[in-house]
mmCIF file of C-alpha atoms and ligand atoms in Angstrom:
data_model
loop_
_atom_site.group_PDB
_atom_site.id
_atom_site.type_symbol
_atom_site.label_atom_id
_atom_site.label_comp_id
_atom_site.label_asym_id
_atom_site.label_seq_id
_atom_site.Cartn_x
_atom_site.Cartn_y
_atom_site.Cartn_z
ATOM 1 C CA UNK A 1 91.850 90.120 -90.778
ATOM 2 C CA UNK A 2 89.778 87.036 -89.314
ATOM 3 C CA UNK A 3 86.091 87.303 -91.364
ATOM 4 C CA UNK A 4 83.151 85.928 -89.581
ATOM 5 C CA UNK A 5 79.589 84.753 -90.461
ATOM 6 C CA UNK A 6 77.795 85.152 -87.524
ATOM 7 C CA UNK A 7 75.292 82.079 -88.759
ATOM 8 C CA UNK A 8 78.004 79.927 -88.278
ATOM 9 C CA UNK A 9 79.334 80.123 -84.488
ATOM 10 C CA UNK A 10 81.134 77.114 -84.857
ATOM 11 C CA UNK A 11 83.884 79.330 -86.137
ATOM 12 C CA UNK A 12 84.184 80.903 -82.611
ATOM 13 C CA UNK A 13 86.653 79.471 -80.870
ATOM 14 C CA UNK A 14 89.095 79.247 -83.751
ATOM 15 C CA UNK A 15 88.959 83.429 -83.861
ATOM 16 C CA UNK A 16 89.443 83.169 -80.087
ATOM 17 C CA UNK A 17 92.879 81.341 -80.851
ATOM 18 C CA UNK A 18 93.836 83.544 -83.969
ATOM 19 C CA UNK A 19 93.114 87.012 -82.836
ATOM 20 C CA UNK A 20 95.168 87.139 -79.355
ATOM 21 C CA UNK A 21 94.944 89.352 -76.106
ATOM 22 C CA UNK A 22 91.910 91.910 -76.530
ATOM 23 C CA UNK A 23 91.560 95.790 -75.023
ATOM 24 C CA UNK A 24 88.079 96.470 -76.957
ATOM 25 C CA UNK A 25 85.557 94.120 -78.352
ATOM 26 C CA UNK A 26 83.232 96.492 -80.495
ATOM 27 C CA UNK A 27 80.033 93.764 -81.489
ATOM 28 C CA UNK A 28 78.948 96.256 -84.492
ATOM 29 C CA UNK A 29 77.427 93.237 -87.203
ATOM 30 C CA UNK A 30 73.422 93.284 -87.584
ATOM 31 C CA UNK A 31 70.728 92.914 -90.038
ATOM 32 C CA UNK A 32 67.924 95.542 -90.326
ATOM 33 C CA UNK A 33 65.534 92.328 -91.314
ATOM 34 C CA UNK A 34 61.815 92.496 -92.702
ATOM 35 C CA UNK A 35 59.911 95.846 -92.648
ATOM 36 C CA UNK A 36 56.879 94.392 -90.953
ATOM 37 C CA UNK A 37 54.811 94.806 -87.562
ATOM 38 C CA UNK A 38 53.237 92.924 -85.216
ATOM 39 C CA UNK A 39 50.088 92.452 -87.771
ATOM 40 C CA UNK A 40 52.269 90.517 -90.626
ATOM 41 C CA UNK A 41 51.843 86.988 -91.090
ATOM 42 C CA UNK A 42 54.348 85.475 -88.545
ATOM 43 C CA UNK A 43 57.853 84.437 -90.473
ATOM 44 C CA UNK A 44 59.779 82.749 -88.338
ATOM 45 C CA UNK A 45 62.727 81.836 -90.144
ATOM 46 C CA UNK A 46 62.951 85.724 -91.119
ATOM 47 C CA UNK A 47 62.417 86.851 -86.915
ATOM 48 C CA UNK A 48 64.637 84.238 -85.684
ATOM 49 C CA UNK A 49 67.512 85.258 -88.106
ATOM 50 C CA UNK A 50 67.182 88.884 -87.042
ATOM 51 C CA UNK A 51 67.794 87.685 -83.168
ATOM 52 C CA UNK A 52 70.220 85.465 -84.136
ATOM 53 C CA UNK A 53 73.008 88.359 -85.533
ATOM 54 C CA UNK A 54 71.685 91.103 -83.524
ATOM 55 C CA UNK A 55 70.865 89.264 -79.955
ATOM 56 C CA UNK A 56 73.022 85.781 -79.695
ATOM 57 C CA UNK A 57 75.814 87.050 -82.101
ATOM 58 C CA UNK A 58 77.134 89.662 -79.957
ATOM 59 C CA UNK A 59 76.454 87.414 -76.680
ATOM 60 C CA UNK A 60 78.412 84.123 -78.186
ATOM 61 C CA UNK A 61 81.193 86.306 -79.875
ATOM 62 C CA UNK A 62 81.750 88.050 -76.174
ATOM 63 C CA UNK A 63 81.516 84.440 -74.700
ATOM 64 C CA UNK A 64 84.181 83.394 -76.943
ATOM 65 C CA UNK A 65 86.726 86.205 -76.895
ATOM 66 C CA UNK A 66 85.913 86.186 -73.116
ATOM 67 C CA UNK A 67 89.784 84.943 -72.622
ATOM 68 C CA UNK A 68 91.014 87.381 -74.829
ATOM 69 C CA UNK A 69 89.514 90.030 -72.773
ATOM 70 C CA UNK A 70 91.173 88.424 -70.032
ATOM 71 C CA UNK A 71 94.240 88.572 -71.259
ATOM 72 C CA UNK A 72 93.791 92.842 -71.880
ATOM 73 C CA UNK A 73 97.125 94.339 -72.128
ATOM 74 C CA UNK A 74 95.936 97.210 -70.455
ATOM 75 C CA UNK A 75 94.454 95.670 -67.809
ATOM 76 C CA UNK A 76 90.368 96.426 -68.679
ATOM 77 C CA UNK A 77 88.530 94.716 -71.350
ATOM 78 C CA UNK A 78 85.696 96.357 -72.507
ATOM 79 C CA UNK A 79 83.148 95.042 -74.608
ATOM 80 C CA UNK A 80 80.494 97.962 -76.414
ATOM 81 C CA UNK A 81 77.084 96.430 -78.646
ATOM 82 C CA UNK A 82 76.083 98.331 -81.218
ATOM 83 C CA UNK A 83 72.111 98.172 -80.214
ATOM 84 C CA UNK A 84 69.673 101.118 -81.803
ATOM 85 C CA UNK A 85 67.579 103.630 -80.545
ATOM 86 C CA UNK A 86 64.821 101.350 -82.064
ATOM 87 C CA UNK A 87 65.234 99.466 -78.465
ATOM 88 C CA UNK A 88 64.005 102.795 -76.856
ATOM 89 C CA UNK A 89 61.004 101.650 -75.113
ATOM 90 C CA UNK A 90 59.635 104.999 -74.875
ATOM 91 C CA UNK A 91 58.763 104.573 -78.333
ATOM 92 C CA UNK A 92 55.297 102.688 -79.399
ATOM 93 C CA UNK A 93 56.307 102.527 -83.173
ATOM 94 C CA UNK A 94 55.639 98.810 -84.393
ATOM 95 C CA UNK A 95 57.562 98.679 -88.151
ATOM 96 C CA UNK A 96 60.682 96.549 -88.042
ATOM 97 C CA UNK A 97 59.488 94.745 -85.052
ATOM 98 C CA UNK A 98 62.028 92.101 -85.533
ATOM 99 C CA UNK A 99 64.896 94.652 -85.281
ATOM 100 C CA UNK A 100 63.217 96.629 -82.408
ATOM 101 C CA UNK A 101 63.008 93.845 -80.278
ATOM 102 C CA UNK A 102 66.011 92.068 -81.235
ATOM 103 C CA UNK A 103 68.066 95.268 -80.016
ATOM 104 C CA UNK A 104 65.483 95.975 -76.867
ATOM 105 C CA UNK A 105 66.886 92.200 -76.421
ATOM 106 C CA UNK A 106 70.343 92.652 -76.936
ATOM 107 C CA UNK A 107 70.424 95.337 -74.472
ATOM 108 C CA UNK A 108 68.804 93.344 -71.733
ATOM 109 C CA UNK A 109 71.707 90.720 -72.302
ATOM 110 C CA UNK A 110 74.460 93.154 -72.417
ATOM 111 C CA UNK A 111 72.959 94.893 -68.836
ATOM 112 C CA UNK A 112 73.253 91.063 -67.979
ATOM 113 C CA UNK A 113 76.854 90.582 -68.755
ATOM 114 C CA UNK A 114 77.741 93.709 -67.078
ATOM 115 C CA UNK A 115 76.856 92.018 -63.989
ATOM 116 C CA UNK A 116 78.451 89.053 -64.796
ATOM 117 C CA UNK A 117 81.899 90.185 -65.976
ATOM 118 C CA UNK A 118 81.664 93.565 -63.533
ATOM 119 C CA UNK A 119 84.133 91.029 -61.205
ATOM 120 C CA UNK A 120 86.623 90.100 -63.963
ATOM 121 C CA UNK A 121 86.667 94.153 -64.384
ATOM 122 C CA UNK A 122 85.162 93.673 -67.799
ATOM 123 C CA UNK A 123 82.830 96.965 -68.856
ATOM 124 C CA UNK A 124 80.118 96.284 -70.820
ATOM 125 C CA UNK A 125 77.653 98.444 -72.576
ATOM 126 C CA UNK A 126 75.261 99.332 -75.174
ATOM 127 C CA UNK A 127 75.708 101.842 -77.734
ATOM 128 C CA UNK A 128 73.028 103.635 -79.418
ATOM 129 C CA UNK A 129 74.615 105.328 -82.691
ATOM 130 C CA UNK A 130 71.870 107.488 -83.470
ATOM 131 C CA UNK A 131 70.615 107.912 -87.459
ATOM 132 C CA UNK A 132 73.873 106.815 -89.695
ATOM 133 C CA UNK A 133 74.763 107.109 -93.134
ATOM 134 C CA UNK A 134 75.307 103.342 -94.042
ATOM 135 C CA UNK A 135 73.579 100.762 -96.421
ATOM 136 C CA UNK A 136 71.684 99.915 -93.722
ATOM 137 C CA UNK A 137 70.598 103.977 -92.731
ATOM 138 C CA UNK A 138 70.442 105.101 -95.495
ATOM 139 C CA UNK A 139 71.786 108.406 -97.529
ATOM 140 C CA UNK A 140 69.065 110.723 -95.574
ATOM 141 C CA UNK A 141 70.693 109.757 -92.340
ATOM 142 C CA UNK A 142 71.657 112.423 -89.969
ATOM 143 C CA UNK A 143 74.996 111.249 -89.082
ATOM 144 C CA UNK A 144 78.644 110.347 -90.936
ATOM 145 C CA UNK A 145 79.114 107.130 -90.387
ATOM 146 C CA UNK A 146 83.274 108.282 -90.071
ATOM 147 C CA UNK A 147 82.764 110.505 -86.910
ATOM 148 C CA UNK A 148 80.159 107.964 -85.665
ATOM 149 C CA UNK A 149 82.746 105.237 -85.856
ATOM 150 C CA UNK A 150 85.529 107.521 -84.320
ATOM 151 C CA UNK A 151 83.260 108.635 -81.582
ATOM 152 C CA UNK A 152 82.368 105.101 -80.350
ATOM 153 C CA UNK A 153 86.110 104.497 -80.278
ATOM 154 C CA UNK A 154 86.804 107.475 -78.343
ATOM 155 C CA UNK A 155 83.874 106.661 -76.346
ATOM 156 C CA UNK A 156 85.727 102.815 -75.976
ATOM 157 C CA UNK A 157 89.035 104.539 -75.388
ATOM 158 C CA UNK A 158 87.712 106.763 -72.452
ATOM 159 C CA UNK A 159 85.473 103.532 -70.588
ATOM 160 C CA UNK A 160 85.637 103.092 -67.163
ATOM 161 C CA UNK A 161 84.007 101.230 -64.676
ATOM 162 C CA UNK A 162 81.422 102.645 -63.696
ATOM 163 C CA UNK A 163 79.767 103.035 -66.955
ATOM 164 C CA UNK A 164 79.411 99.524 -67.204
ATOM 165 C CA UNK A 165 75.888 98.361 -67.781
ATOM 166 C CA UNK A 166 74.338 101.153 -69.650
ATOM 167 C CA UNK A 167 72.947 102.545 -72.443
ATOM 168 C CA UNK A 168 75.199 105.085 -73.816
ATOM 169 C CA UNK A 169 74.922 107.201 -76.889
ATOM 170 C CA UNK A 170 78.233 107.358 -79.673
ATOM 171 C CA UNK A 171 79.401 110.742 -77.824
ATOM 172 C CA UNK A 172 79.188 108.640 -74.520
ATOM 173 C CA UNK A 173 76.236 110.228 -72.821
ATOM 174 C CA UNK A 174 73.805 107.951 -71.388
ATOM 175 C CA UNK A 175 70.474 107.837 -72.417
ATOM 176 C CA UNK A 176 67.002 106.075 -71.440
ATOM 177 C CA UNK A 177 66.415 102.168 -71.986
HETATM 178 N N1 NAP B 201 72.766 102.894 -89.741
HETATM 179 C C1 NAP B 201 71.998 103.275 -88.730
HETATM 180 O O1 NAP B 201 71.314 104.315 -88.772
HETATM 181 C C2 NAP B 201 71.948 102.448 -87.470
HETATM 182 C C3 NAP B 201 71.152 102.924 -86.424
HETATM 183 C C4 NAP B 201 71.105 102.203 -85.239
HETATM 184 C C5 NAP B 201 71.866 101.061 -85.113
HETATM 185 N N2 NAP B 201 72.627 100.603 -86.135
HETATM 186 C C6 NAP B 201 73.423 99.389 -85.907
HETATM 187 O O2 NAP B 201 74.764 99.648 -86.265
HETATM 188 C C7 NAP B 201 75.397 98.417 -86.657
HETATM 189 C C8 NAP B 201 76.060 98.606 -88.011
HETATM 190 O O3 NAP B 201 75.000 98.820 -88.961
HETATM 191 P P1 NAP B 201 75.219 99.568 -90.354
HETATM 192 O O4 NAP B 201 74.364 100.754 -90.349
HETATM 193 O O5 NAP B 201 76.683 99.706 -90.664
HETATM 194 O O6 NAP B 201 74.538 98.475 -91.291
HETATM 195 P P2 NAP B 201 74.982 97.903 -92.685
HETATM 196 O O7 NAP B 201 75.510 98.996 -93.514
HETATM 197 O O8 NAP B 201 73.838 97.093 -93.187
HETATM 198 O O9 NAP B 201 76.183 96.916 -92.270
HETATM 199 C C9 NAP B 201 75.903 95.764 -91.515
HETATM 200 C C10 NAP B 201 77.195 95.151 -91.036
HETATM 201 O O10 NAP B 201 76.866 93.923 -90.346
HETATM 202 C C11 NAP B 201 77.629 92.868 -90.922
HETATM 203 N N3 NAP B 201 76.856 91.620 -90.915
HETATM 204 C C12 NAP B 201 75.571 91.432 -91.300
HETATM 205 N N4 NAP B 201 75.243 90.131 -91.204
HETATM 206 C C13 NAP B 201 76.349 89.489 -90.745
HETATM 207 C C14 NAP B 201 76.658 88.125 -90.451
HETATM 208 N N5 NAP B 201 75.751 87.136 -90.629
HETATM 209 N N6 NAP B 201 77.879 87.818 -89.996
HETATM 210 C C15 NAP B 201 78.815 88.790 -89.832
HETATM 211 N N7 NAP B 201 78.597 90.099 -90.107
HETATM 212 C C16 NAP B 201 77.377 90.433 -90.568
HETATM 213 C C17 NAP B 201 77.915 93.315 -92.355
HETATM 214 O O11 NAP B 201 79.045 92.627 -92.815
HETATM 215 P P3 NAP B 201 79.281 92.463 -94.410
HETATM 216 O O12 NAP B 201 79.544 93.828 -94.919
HETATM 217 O O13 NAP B 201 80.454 91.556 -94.492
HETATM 218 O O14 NAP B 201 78.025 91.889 -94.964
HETATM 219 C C18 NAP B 201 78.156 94.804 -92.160
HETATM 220 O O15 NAP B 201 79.474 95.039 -91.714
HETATM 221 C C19 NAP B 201 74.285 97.361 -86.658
HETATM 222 O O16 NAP B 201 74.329 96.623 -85.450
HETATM 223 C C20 NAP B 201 73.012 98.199 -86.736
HETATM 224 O O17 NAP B 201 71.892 97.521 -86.211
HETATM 225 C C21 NAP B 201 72.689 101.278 -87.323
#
């Protein structure tokens, strides 16, 4: 096991070397950060650190394992974000507006890398988990976090092309932006 504090990146390309040739990169680290809205006094330090582990973390860990993916024994690297259904745009709700936009964010640089590593035939997508029972969801959450975990592997084991680019749920259906 390689452990990784994604506020220290400069640890990147050392993982690269240690962890070898890479089917599935699964970017599932994030912070839930303040419970504020758009009204709050403005804490920067507090926003920025919410974008930094949700947004750039999964974007510089995917740069850096980029020739591990390469390298995919089986031919197809595929690289899945765990983003939120807080990123729906559909919804107007304003609490946790760090973590809403940081995800609405993440998914607008993971439909990004889609196009960029759709020519290395490298899938990437976003994953929207739904309510889980974690620290960070809480014990009222609808969902095992168990069969959500084995259903976003499934989901990674089944890829293919053309999925790349979207906005799938944990059972692999895709859903709205
Ligand atoms: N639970 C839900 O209902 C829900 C809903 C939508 C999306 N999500 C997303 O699902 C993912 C997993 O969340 P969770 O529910 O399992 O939350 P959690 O119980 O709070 O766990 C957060 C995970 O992120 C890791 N992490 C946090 N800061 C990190 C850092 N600086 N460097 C490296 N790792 C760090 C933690 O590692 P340590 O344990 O080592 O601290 C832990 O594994 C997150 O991206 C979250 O936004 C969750």
């Amino acid at each position: 096991m390689h452990r990784l504090d994604l506020h220290d990146l400069s640890t990147l390309p050392a993982l690269s070397g240690a962890v070898g040739p890479l089917d599935i990169l699964i970017n599932n680290a994030g912070v839930i950060g303040p419970d504020v809205n758009t009204l709050a006094a403005p804490d920067a330090a507090s926003f920025l650190d919410v974008f930094r582990i949700n947004t750039l973390g999964p974007l510089a860990v995917t740069q850096s394992l980029l020739p591990n993916l390469r390298a995919a024994p089986t031919g197809f690297g595929r690289v899945l974000s765990i983003s939120s259904q807080m990123a729906w745009m559909g919804y107007a709700k304003s609490d946790h507006i760090a973590y809403r936009a940081s995800k609405a964010a993440l998914n607008k640089v993971m439909q990004g890398m889609a196009t960029d590593l759709a020519p290395l035939r490298i899938a990437a997508v976003s994953v929207d988990p739904g309510w889980v029972r974690t620290d960070m969801g809480g014990p009222k959450a609808d969902l095992d976090a168990g069969q959500v975990a084995e259903g976003i592997l499934d989901l990674a084991s089944r890829m293919t092309m053309a999925q790349t680019g979207q906005f799938l749920r944990h059972d692999g259906k895709r859903r709205d932006w």
